[in-house]
Amino acid sequence: MPSTESQQNRLKEWFPHTSKPFIANAPMLGFADYRLATAVTKAGGLGFIGGAFDFSPSSTQLAKLDSELIKARTELGITDSGTLPIGVGFITFTPSGFEENVVPLLEKHRVSAVWLSFPKEDADHGPLIHAIRDARVKSEWSVKVFVQAGTVQGAATAAEQGADVIVVQGTDAGGHQWARGASLLSLLPDVRGSLGDVYDVALLAAGGIVGGEGVCCCVGSRRGWDCYGDEAPASIKDSIVKAQDGAFSTVKSVRHDVFQSTDVFPRQYDGRALVGISWNDAQSGVSDEEVIRRYDEAIKQGDDHRRTVWAGASVGSISSVLSVSDLMEQIQQEVKLTTASIMGCI
Ligand SMILES: Cc1cc2nc3c(=O)[nH]c(=O)nc-3n(C[C@H](O)[C@H](O)[C@H](O)COP(=O)(O)O)c2cc1C
């Protein structure tokens, strides 16, 4: 693998508007819209929009993505049809339609990066990566492929299949993740060691990073940013800021999805979220049917307090809502101060 320094240089070369260390926001579907992504890009990171998991021709997610990408270009003041310094993320466990309906859309908008996550099997990104790489050669499109992996085997497969960047996701992460995984502290060196000198990829660390401990990092839970997506109720920001001791106040389980009837991910994934009302009800013996009924009733009444708040184990360190530019500056400053003593850096 290239050294840390040369990975940093390569990311800078691929995404010239970014500053060092490289920081990206996670492409959180339903949470990371064009406003968050453009704010991150403007602040010197790589902004990602959460794109879609439905790749059918009639997908409303893809129609929305099309208009989000137009808004992103306008927001960044890019008037020509050149590269858009924005990436888009996709959840891939139902990959059908990706090649026909997604790749042409991304190519039309000349996005800089595509982030693939949560395949049915660790290996089934092959055809998707192939389709993107094919289009990039044919139309001189300078797009890079990011693949999120939560196991050593998944990372090796992604490298083998032609990913340019592997996002190494540890189990401290907020949101969906590999049910059998490990924290970044163990996973990152393990991935690095197993890829050895064979693969020419860059690594990006994700999971539990809210400050300067990560050198090339992706930030998800630290999302109490001022331009947070439309769909997020204010109660989510409040709960994240108020939560302390992420080891105690978050839990990794499939049940967060069960309680709100969103249990659609393959069984190799679960998710980390705040311990909430539904979780506590179930712990005190309320049946799943009744928890789901209470959830549905609350949503009908316009009450968000039972909604799953996807958040990582590091929520305890999030005590304020910062603007994107302040947060990026803070993380970069902290990296400069702590680089000498970090362990898990790439
Ligand atoms: C609210 C939320 C939504 C997420 N949605 C997605 C998603 O749609 N696609 C994806 O690849 N990862 C998603 N993730 C996981 C992130 O990619 C990333 O691994 C994680 O946020 C990093 O850990 P952190 O939350 O501790 O920063 C989500 C995370 C959160 C917190």
Short mmCIF file of C-alpha atoms and ligand atoms in Angstrom, two decimals:
data_model
loop_
_atom_site.label_atom_id
_atom_site.label_comp_id
_atom_site.label_asym_id
_atom_site.label_seq_id
_atom_site.Cartn_x
_atom_site.Cartn_y
_atom_site.Cartn_z
CA MET A 1 0.00 0.00 0.00
CA PRO A 2 1.19 3.56 -0.60
CA SER A 3 2.45 5.37 2.52
CA THR A 4 0.17 7.66 4.51
CA GLU A 5 1.83 10.70 2.97
CA SER A 6 1.43 9.47 -0.58
CA GLN A 7 -2.22 8.51 0.05
CA GLN A 8 -2.84 12.06 1.27
CA ASN A 9 -1.09 13.45 -1.80
CA ARG A 10 -3.07 11.22 -4.10
CA LEU A 11 -6.40 12.28 -2.56
CA LYS A 12 -5.33 15.89 -3.00
CA GLU A 13 -4.47 15.22 -6.63
CA TRP A 14 -7.82 13.50 -7.27
CA PHE A 15 -9.83 16.15 -5.43
CA PRO A 16 -7.76 19.33 -5.89
CA HIS A 17 -10.17 21.58 -3.98
CA THR A 18 -9.63 19.60 -0.74
CA SER A 19 -7.25 20.52 2.02
CA LYS A 20 -5.19 18.15 4.14
CA PRO A 21 -6.08 16.06 6.03
CA PHE A 22 -8.77 14.72 3.73
CA ILE A 23 -12.23 14.81 5.32
CA ALA A 24 -15.53 13.65 3.81
CA ASN A 25 -19.03 13.52 5.22
CA ALA A 26 -20.85 10.18 5.11
CA PRO A 27 -23.46 9.90 2.32
CA MET A 28 -26.29 9.49 4.83
CA LEU A 29 -29.41 8.68 2.83
CA GLY A 30 -32.25 10.94 3.94
CA PHE A 31 -29.83 13.12 5.93
CA ALA A 32 -26.98 14.28 3.66
CA ASP A 33 -28.53 16.50 0.99
CA TYR A 34 -26.95 19.01 -1.43
CA ARG A 35 -26.76 21.67 1.30
CA LEU A 36 -24.60 19.55 3.61
CA ALA A 37 -22.50 18.22 0.72
CA THR A 38 -21.79 21.66 -0.79
CA ALA A 39 -20.96 23.12 2.64
CA VAL A 40 -18.40 20.34 3.20
CA THR A 41 -16.90 20.88 -0.27
CA LYS A 42 -16.76 24.64 0.25
CA ALA A 43 -14.94 24.07 3.55
CA GLY A 44 -12.23 22.02 1.82
CA GLY A 45 -13.62 18.49 2.30
CA LEU A 46 -15.36 16.17 -0.14
CA GLY A 47 -19.10 16.53 0.24
CA PHE A 48 -21.29 13.47 -0.36
CA ILE A 49 -25.02 13.33 -1.00
CA GLY A 50 -26.94 10.24 0.19
CA GLY A 51 -28.22 9.00 -3.18
CA ALA A 52 -30.50 5.96 -3.32
CA PHE A 53 -31.11 2.26 -2.78
CA ASP A 54 -33.86 2.01 -5.41
CA PHE A 55 -32.26 1.97 -8.86
CA SER A 56 -35.42 1.24 -10.87
CA PRO A 57 -36.37 3.50 -13.81
CA SER A 58 -39.28 4.93 -11.77
CA SER A 59 -37.16 5.52 -8.63
CA THR A 60 -38.25 8.72 -6.85
CA GLN A 61 -34.86 8.69 -5.08
CA LEU A 62 -33.04 8.96 -8.43
CA ALA A 63 -35.38 11.73 -9.62
CA LYS A 64 -34.64 13.64 -6.41
CA LEU A 65 -30.90 13.01 -6.81
CA ASP A 66 -31.02 14.48 -10.32
CA SER A 67 -32.42 17.76 -8.98
CA GLU A 68 -30.09 17.75 -5.94
CA LEU A 69 -27.08 17.55 -8.27
CA ILE A 70 -28.36 20.50 -10.32
CA LYS A 71 -28.78 22.50 -7.08
CA ALA A 72 -25.28 21.48 -5.94
CA ARG A 73 -23.72 22.81 -9.15
CA THR A 74 -25.60 26.10 -8.78
CA GLU A 75 -24.72 26.39 -5.07
CA LEU A 76 -21.03 25.90 -5.86
CA GLY A 77 -21.26 28.51 -8.64
CA ILE A 78 -19.96 26.13 -11.31
CA THR A 79 -21.34 27.42 -14.58
CA ASP A 80 -19.62 25.07 -17.03
CA SER A 81 -20.29 21.34 -17.43
CA GLY A 82 -16.99 20.29 -15.86
CA THR A 83 -16.37 18.01 -12.89
CA LEU A 84 -18.68 18.54 -9.92
CA PRO A 85 -16.63 18.31 -6.69
CA ILE A 86 -19.35 16.30 -4.99
CA GLY A 87 -19.74 12.56 -4.45
CA VAL A 88 -22.88 10.43 -4.20
CA GLY A 89 -23.44 7.35 -2.02
CA PHE A 90 -25.58 4.29 -2.79
CA ILE A 91 -26.87 1.41 -0.68
CA THR A 92 -26.38 -1.61 -2.90
CA PHE A 93 -28.08 -4.73 -1.52
CA THR A 94 -30.54 -4.60 -4.44
CA PRO A 95 -28.14 -3.68 -7.25
CA SER A 96 -30.46 -4.25 -10.21
CA GLY A 97 -30.75 -1.17 -12.45
CA PHE A 98 -27.50 0.45 -11.27
CA GLU A 99 -25.71 0.20 -14.58
CA GLU A 100 -28.66 1.35 -16.71
CA ASN A 101 -30.21 4.02 -14.49
CA VAL A 102 -27.56 5.26 -12.07
CA VAL A 103 -24.28 5.37 -14.01
CA PRO A 104 -25.67 7.57 -16.85
CA LEU A 105 -27.14 9.99 -14.29
CA LEU A 106 -23.82 10.31 -12.44
CA GLU A 107 -21.92 10.66 -15.69
CA LYS A 108 -24.31 13.40 -16.87
CA HIS A 109 -23.59 15.42 -13.71
CA ARG A 110 -19.83 14.61 -13.78
CA VAL A 111 -19.74 13.81 -10.06
CA SER A 112 -16.26 13.32 -8.59
CA ALA A 113 -16.92 10.22 -6.54
CA VAL A 114 -19.32 7.32 -6.09
CA TRP A 115 -19.57 5.60 -2.67
CA LEU A 116 -20.93 2.04 -2.57
CA SER A 117 -22.08 0.40 0.65
CA PHE A 118 -23.89 -2.63 2.03
CA PRO A 119 -23.89 -5.19 -0.80
CA LYS A 120 -25.82 -8.43 -0.38
CA GLU A 121 -22.54 -10.32 -0.29
CA ASP A 122 -19.15 -8.78 0.33
CA ALA A 123 -18.30 -9.50 -3.28
CA ASP A 124 -21.17 -8.25 -5.34
CA HIS A 125 -19.85 -4.75 -6.14
CA GLY A 126 -17.88 -6.20 -9.05
CA PRO A 127 -20.38 -5.40 -11.85
CA LEU A 128 -21.13 -1.94 -10.39
CA ILE A 129 -17.47 -0.95 -10.18
CA HIS A 130 -16.92 -2.31 -13.65
CA ALA A 131 -19.79 -0.20 -15.05
CA ILE A 132 -18.43 2.99 -13.45
CA ARG A 133 -14.87 2.33 -14.57
CA ASP A 134 -16.07 1.56 -18.08
CA ALA A 135 -17.99 4.86 -18.30
CA ARG A 136 -15.05 6.81 -16.89
CA VAL A 137 -12.74 5.59 -19.61
CA LYS A 138 -15.27 6.03 -22.41
CA SER A 139 -16.21 9.60 -21.53
CA GLU A 140 -13.00 10.84 -19.85
CA TRP A 141 -14.89 11.26 -16.62
CA SER A 142 -12.57 11.67 -13.63
CA VAL A 143 -14.71 9.83 -11.09
CA LYS A 144 -13.30 7.77 -8.21
CA VAL A 145 -14.94 4.73 -6.64
CA PHE A 146 -15.22 4.53 -2.84
CA VAL A 147 -16.35 1.23 -1.29
CA GLN A 148 -17.24 1.01 2.39
CA ALA A 149 -16.09 -2.23 4.04
CA GLY A 150 -16.40 -3.48 7.61
CA THR A 151 -14.26 -6.62 7.40
CA VAL A 152 -10.76 -7.45 6.18
CA GLN A 153 -12.23 -9.79 3.56
CA GLY A 154 -14.65 -7.11 2.34
CA ALA A 155 -11.79 -4.61 1.99
CA ALA A 156 -9.66 -7.11 0.06
CA THR A 157 -12.56 -7.91 -2.25
CA ALA A 158 -13.21 -4.20 -2.91
CA ALA A 159 -9.51 -3.65 -3.69
CA GLU A 160 -9.51 -6.66 -6.00
CA GLN A 161 -12.58 -5.38 -7.81
CA GLY A 162 -11.03 -1.99 -8.55
CA ALA A 163 -12.10 0.39 -5.77
CA ASP A 164 -9.95 3.53 -5.67
CA VAL A 165 -10.68 4.25 -2.00
CA ILE A 166 -11.75 1.83 0.72
CA VAL A 167 -13.75 3.34 3.53
CA VAL A 168 -12.87 1.18 6.53
CA GLN A 169 -15.92 1.23 8.79
CA GLY A 170 -15.41 0.25 12.43
CA THR A 171 -18.23 -0.80 14.74
CA ASP A 172 -18.22 2.45 16.71
CA ALA A 173 -19.92 3.96 13.64
CA GLY A 174 -23.42 5.36 13.76
CA GLY A 175 -26.03 3.86 11.46
CA HIS A 176 -25.87 0.59 9.53
CA GLN A 177 -22.74 -1.49 9.67
CA TRP A 178 -21.42 -5.05 9.59
CA ALA A 179 -23.05 -7.12 12.34
CA ARG A 180 -19.76 -9.02 12.81
CA GLY A 181 -17.10 -6.35 12.89
CA ALA A 182 -14.51 -4.64 15.03
CA SER A 183 -13.69 -1.11 16.09
CA LEU A 184 -11.31 0.97 13.95
CA LEU A 185 -8.57 0.44 16.49
CA SER A 186 -8.41 -3.24 15.52
CA LEU A 187 -9.83 -3.17 12.00
CA LEU A 188 -7.73 -0.45 10.40
CA PRO A 189 -4.28 -1.97 11.06
CA ASP A 190 -5.70 -5.37 10.14
CA VAL A 191 -6.96 -4.12 6.76
CA ARG A 192 -3.75 -2.26 6.13
CA GLY A 193 -1.67 -5.30 6.97
CA SER A 194 -3.71 -7.65 4.82
CA LEU A 195 -3.73 -5.38 1.76
CA GLY A 196 0.04 -5.14 2.11
CA ASP A 197 1.88 -3.89 -0.94
CA VAL A 198 -0.35 -5.73 -3.37
CA TYR A 199 -3.11 -3.16 -3.82
CA ASP A 200 -2.84 0.44 -4.85
CA VAL A 201 -5.75 1.93 -2.93
CA ALA A 202 -6.29 4.76 -0.46
CA LEU A 203 -7.95 4.10 2.91
CA LEU A 204 -10.47 6.35 4.64
CA ALA A 205 -11.35 5.70 8.28
CA ALA A 206 -14.99 5.78 9.44
CA GLY A 207 -16.55 5.04 12.79
CA GLY A 208 -16.29 7.01 15.99
CA ILE A 209 -14.41 9.99 14.55
CA VAL A 210 -15.63 13.34 15.83
CA GLY A 211 -12.33 15.16 16.18
CA GLY A 212 -8.74 15.13 15.06
CA GLU A 213 -7.89 11.52 15.87
CA GLY A 214 -8.44 10.36 12.28
CA VAL A 215 -6.10 11.46 9.55
CA CYS A 216 -8.13 10.67 6.40
CA CYS A 217 -11.61 10.39 7.77
CA CYS A 218 -15.30 10.25 7.12
CA VAL A 219 -17.66 11.92 9.56
CA GLY A 220 -21.23 10.71 10.04
CA SER A 221 -22.62 11.00 13.56
CA ARG A 222 -20.90 14.36 14.10
CA ARG A 223 -23.66 15.75 11.98
CA GLY A 224 -25.29 18.39 14.15
CA TRP A 225 -24.21 20.79 11.46
CA ASP A 226 -26.09 23.96 10.70
CA CYS A 227 -27.11 22.88 7.22
CA TYR A 228 -28.37 19.45 8.18
CA GLY A 229 -30.82 17.96 5.66
CA ASP A 230 -34.47 18.92 5.53
CA GLU A 231 -35.80 15.60 6.72
CA ALA A 232 -34.07 15.69 10.09
CA PRO A 233 -36.19 16.88 12.99
CA ALA A 234 -34.56 19.23 15.52
CA SER A 235 -35.12 16.56 18.18
CA ILE A 236 -32.37 14.46 16.54
CA LYS A 237 -29.78 17.21 16.98
CA ASP A 238 -30.88 17.69 20.59
CA SER A 239 -30.65 13.99 21.43
CA ILE A 240 -27.17 13.73 19.92
CA VAL A 241 -25.88 16.78 21.75
CA LYS A 242 -27.43 15.64 25.06
CA ALA A 243 -26.20 12.02 24.85
CA GLN A 244 -23.24 11.14 27.04
CA ASP A 245 -21.14 7.99 27.33
CA GLY A 246 -21.67 6.43 23.90
CA ALA A 247 -20.76 3.00 25.25
CA PHE A 248 -23.89 3.15 27.39
CA SER A 249 -26.20 5.45 25.45
CA THR A 250 -25.90 3.71 22.06
CA VAL A 251 -26.45 0.10 21.14
CA LYS A 252 -25.66 -1.97 18.03
CA SER A 253 -28.64 -4.08 16.98
CA VAL A 254 -31.07 -4.94 14.18
CA ARG A 255 -33.94 -4.03 16.49
CA HIS A 256 -33.70 -0.28 15.79
CA ASP A 257 -34.98 -1.11 12.30
CA VAL A 258 -37.54 -3.65 13.55
CA PHE A 259 -39.17 -1.08 15.85
CA GLN A 260 -39.73 1.43 13.06
CA SER A 261 -40.55 -1.16 10.35
CA THR A 262 -37.42 -0.43 8.28
CA ASP A 263 -35.87 -3.89 8.65
CA VAL A 264 -34.86 -4.29 4.99
CA PHE A 265 -31.08 -4.80 5.23
CA PRO A 266 -29.59 -8.28 4.72
CA ARG A 267 -28.78 -10.06 8.00
CA GLN A 268 -25.03 -9.45 7.71
CA TYR A 269 -25.74 -5.84 8.79
CA ASP A 270 -27.14 -4.23 11.90
CA GLY A 271 -26.99 -0.62 13.07
CA ARG A 272 -25.85 1.55 15.97
CA ALA A 273 -28.32 4.08 17.37
CA LEU A 274 -29.18 5.89 20.58
CA VAL A 275 -31.00 3.86 23.22
CA GLY A 276 -34.49 5.30 22.84
CA ILE A 277 -38.05 4.89 24.05
CA SER A 278 -38.77 1.84 21.88
CA TRP A 279 -35.59 0.10 23.03
CA ASN A 280 -36.44 0.72 26.70
CA ASP A 281 -40.05 -0.45 26.18
CA ALA A 282 -38.79 -3.73 24.70
CA GLN A 283 -36.27 -4.18 27.52
CA SER A 284 -39.07 -3.84 30.05
CA GLY A 285 -41.04 -6.64 28.39
CA VAL A 286 -43.31 -4.85 25.89
CA SER A 287 -43.86 -7.08 22.83
CA ASP A 288 -42.47 -6.13 19.41
CA GLU A 289 -46.01 -5.78 18.02
CA GLU A 290 -46.91 -3.30 20.75
CA VAL A 291 -43.64 -1.34 20.35
CA ILE A 292 -44.30 -1.04 16.62
CA ARG A 293 -47.93 0.00 17.26
CA ARG A 294 -46.77 2.72 19.70
CA TYR A 295 -44.19 3.90 17.16
CA ASP A 296 -46.74 4.11 14.34
CA GLU A 297 -49.22 5.93 16.57
CA ALA A 298 -46.59 8.49 17.65
CA ILE A 299 -45.59 9.20 14.03
CA LYS A 300 -49.29 9.61 13.12
CA GLN A 301 -49.55 12.24 15.88
CA GLY A 302 -46.47 14.07 14.52
CA ASP A 303 -44.33 13.00 17.50
CA ASP A 304 -40.69 12.26 16.51
CA HIS A 305 -39.45 11.08 19.86
CA ARG A 306 -39.73 7.38 19.03
CA ARG A 307 -37.75 7.71 15.79
CA THR A 308 -34.46 5.81 15.69
CA VAL A 309 -31.57 8.23 16.08
CA TRP A 310 -28.67 6.60 14.23
CA ALA A 311 -25.54 7.63 16.10
CA GLY A 312 -22.10 6.23 16.82
CA ALA A 313 -20.33 5.31 20.04
CA SER A 314 -18.53 8.65 20.10
CA VAL A 315 -21.70 10.73 20.68
CA GLY A 316 -20.50 11.46 24.20
CA SER A 317 -17.88 13.80 22.72
CA ILE A 318 -20.44 15.81 20.74
CA SER A 319 -21.57 18.66 22.95
CA SER A 320 -22.48 21.41 20.51
CA VAL A 321 -23.87 22.13 17.07
CA LEU A 322 -21.11 23.59 14.92
CA SER A 323 -21.25 24.94 11.40
CA VAL A 324 -19.61 22.76 8.75
CA SER A 325 -16.76 25.21 8.23
CA ASP A 326 -16.06 25.53 11.99
CA LEU A 327 -16.14 21.77 12.42
CA MET A 328 -13.79 21.15 9.49
CA GLU A 329 -11.38 23.78 10.78
CA GLN A 330 -11.51 22.31 14.28
CA ILE A 331 -10.80 18.76 13.08
CA GLN A 332 -7.90 19.91 10.91
CA GLN A 333 -6.39 21.90 13.78
CA GLU A 334 -6.75 18.92 16.12
CA VAL A 335 -5.05 16.66 13.59
CA LYS A 336 -2.08 19.03 13.46
CA LEU A 337 -1.86 19.00 17.25
CA THR A 338 -2.29 15.27 17.74
CA THR A 339 -0.67 13.64 14.71
CA ALA A 340 2.45 12.80 16.66
CA SER A 341 0.55 10.70 19.14
CA ILE A 342 -2.18 9.00 17.15
CA MET A 343 -2.26 5.25 16.88
CA GLY A 344 -4.90 4.32 14.34
CA CYS A 345 -3.90 6.78 11.68
CA ILE A 346 -3.64 5.57 8.13
C1 LIG B 1 -27.57 9.00 10.37
C2 LIG B 1 -26.64 8.12 9.62
C3 LIG B 1 -27.02 7.68 8.36
C4 LIG B 1 -26.13 6.89 7.61
N1 LIG B 1 -26.49 6.51 6.36
C5 LIG B 1 -25.59 5.87 5.57
C6 LIG B 1 -25.90 5.61 4.20
O1 LIG B 1 -26.98 5.93 3.70
N2 LIG B 1 -24.96 4.99 3.44
C7 LIG B 1 -23.73 4.65 3.96
O2 LIG B 1 -22.90 4.14 3.23
N3 LIG B 1 -23.44 4.85 5.26
C8 LIG B 1 -24.33 5.47 6.07
N4 LIG B 1 -24.01 5.71 7.38
C9 LIG B 1 -22.73 5.21 7.94
C10 LIG B 1 -21.57 6.11 7.54
O3 LIG B 1 -21.20 5.84 6.20
C11 LIG B 1 -20.30 5.98 8.39
O4 LIG B 1 -19.80 4.68 8.32
C12 LIG B 1 -20.49 6.34 9.86
O5 LIG B 1 -21.34 7.42 10.04
C13 LIG B 1 -19.13 6.67 10.47
O6 LIG B 1 -19.17 6.65 11.85
P1 LIG B 1 -19.57 7.90 12.79
O7 LIG B 1 -21.07 7.97 12.71
O8 LIG B 1 -19.10 7.51 14.13
O9 LIG B 1 -18.92 9.12 12.23
C14 LIG B 1 -24.88 6.51 8.16
C15 LIG B 1 -24.52 6.97 9.43
C16 LIG B 1 -25.37 7.77 10.16
C17 LIG B 1 -24.92 8.26 11.51
#
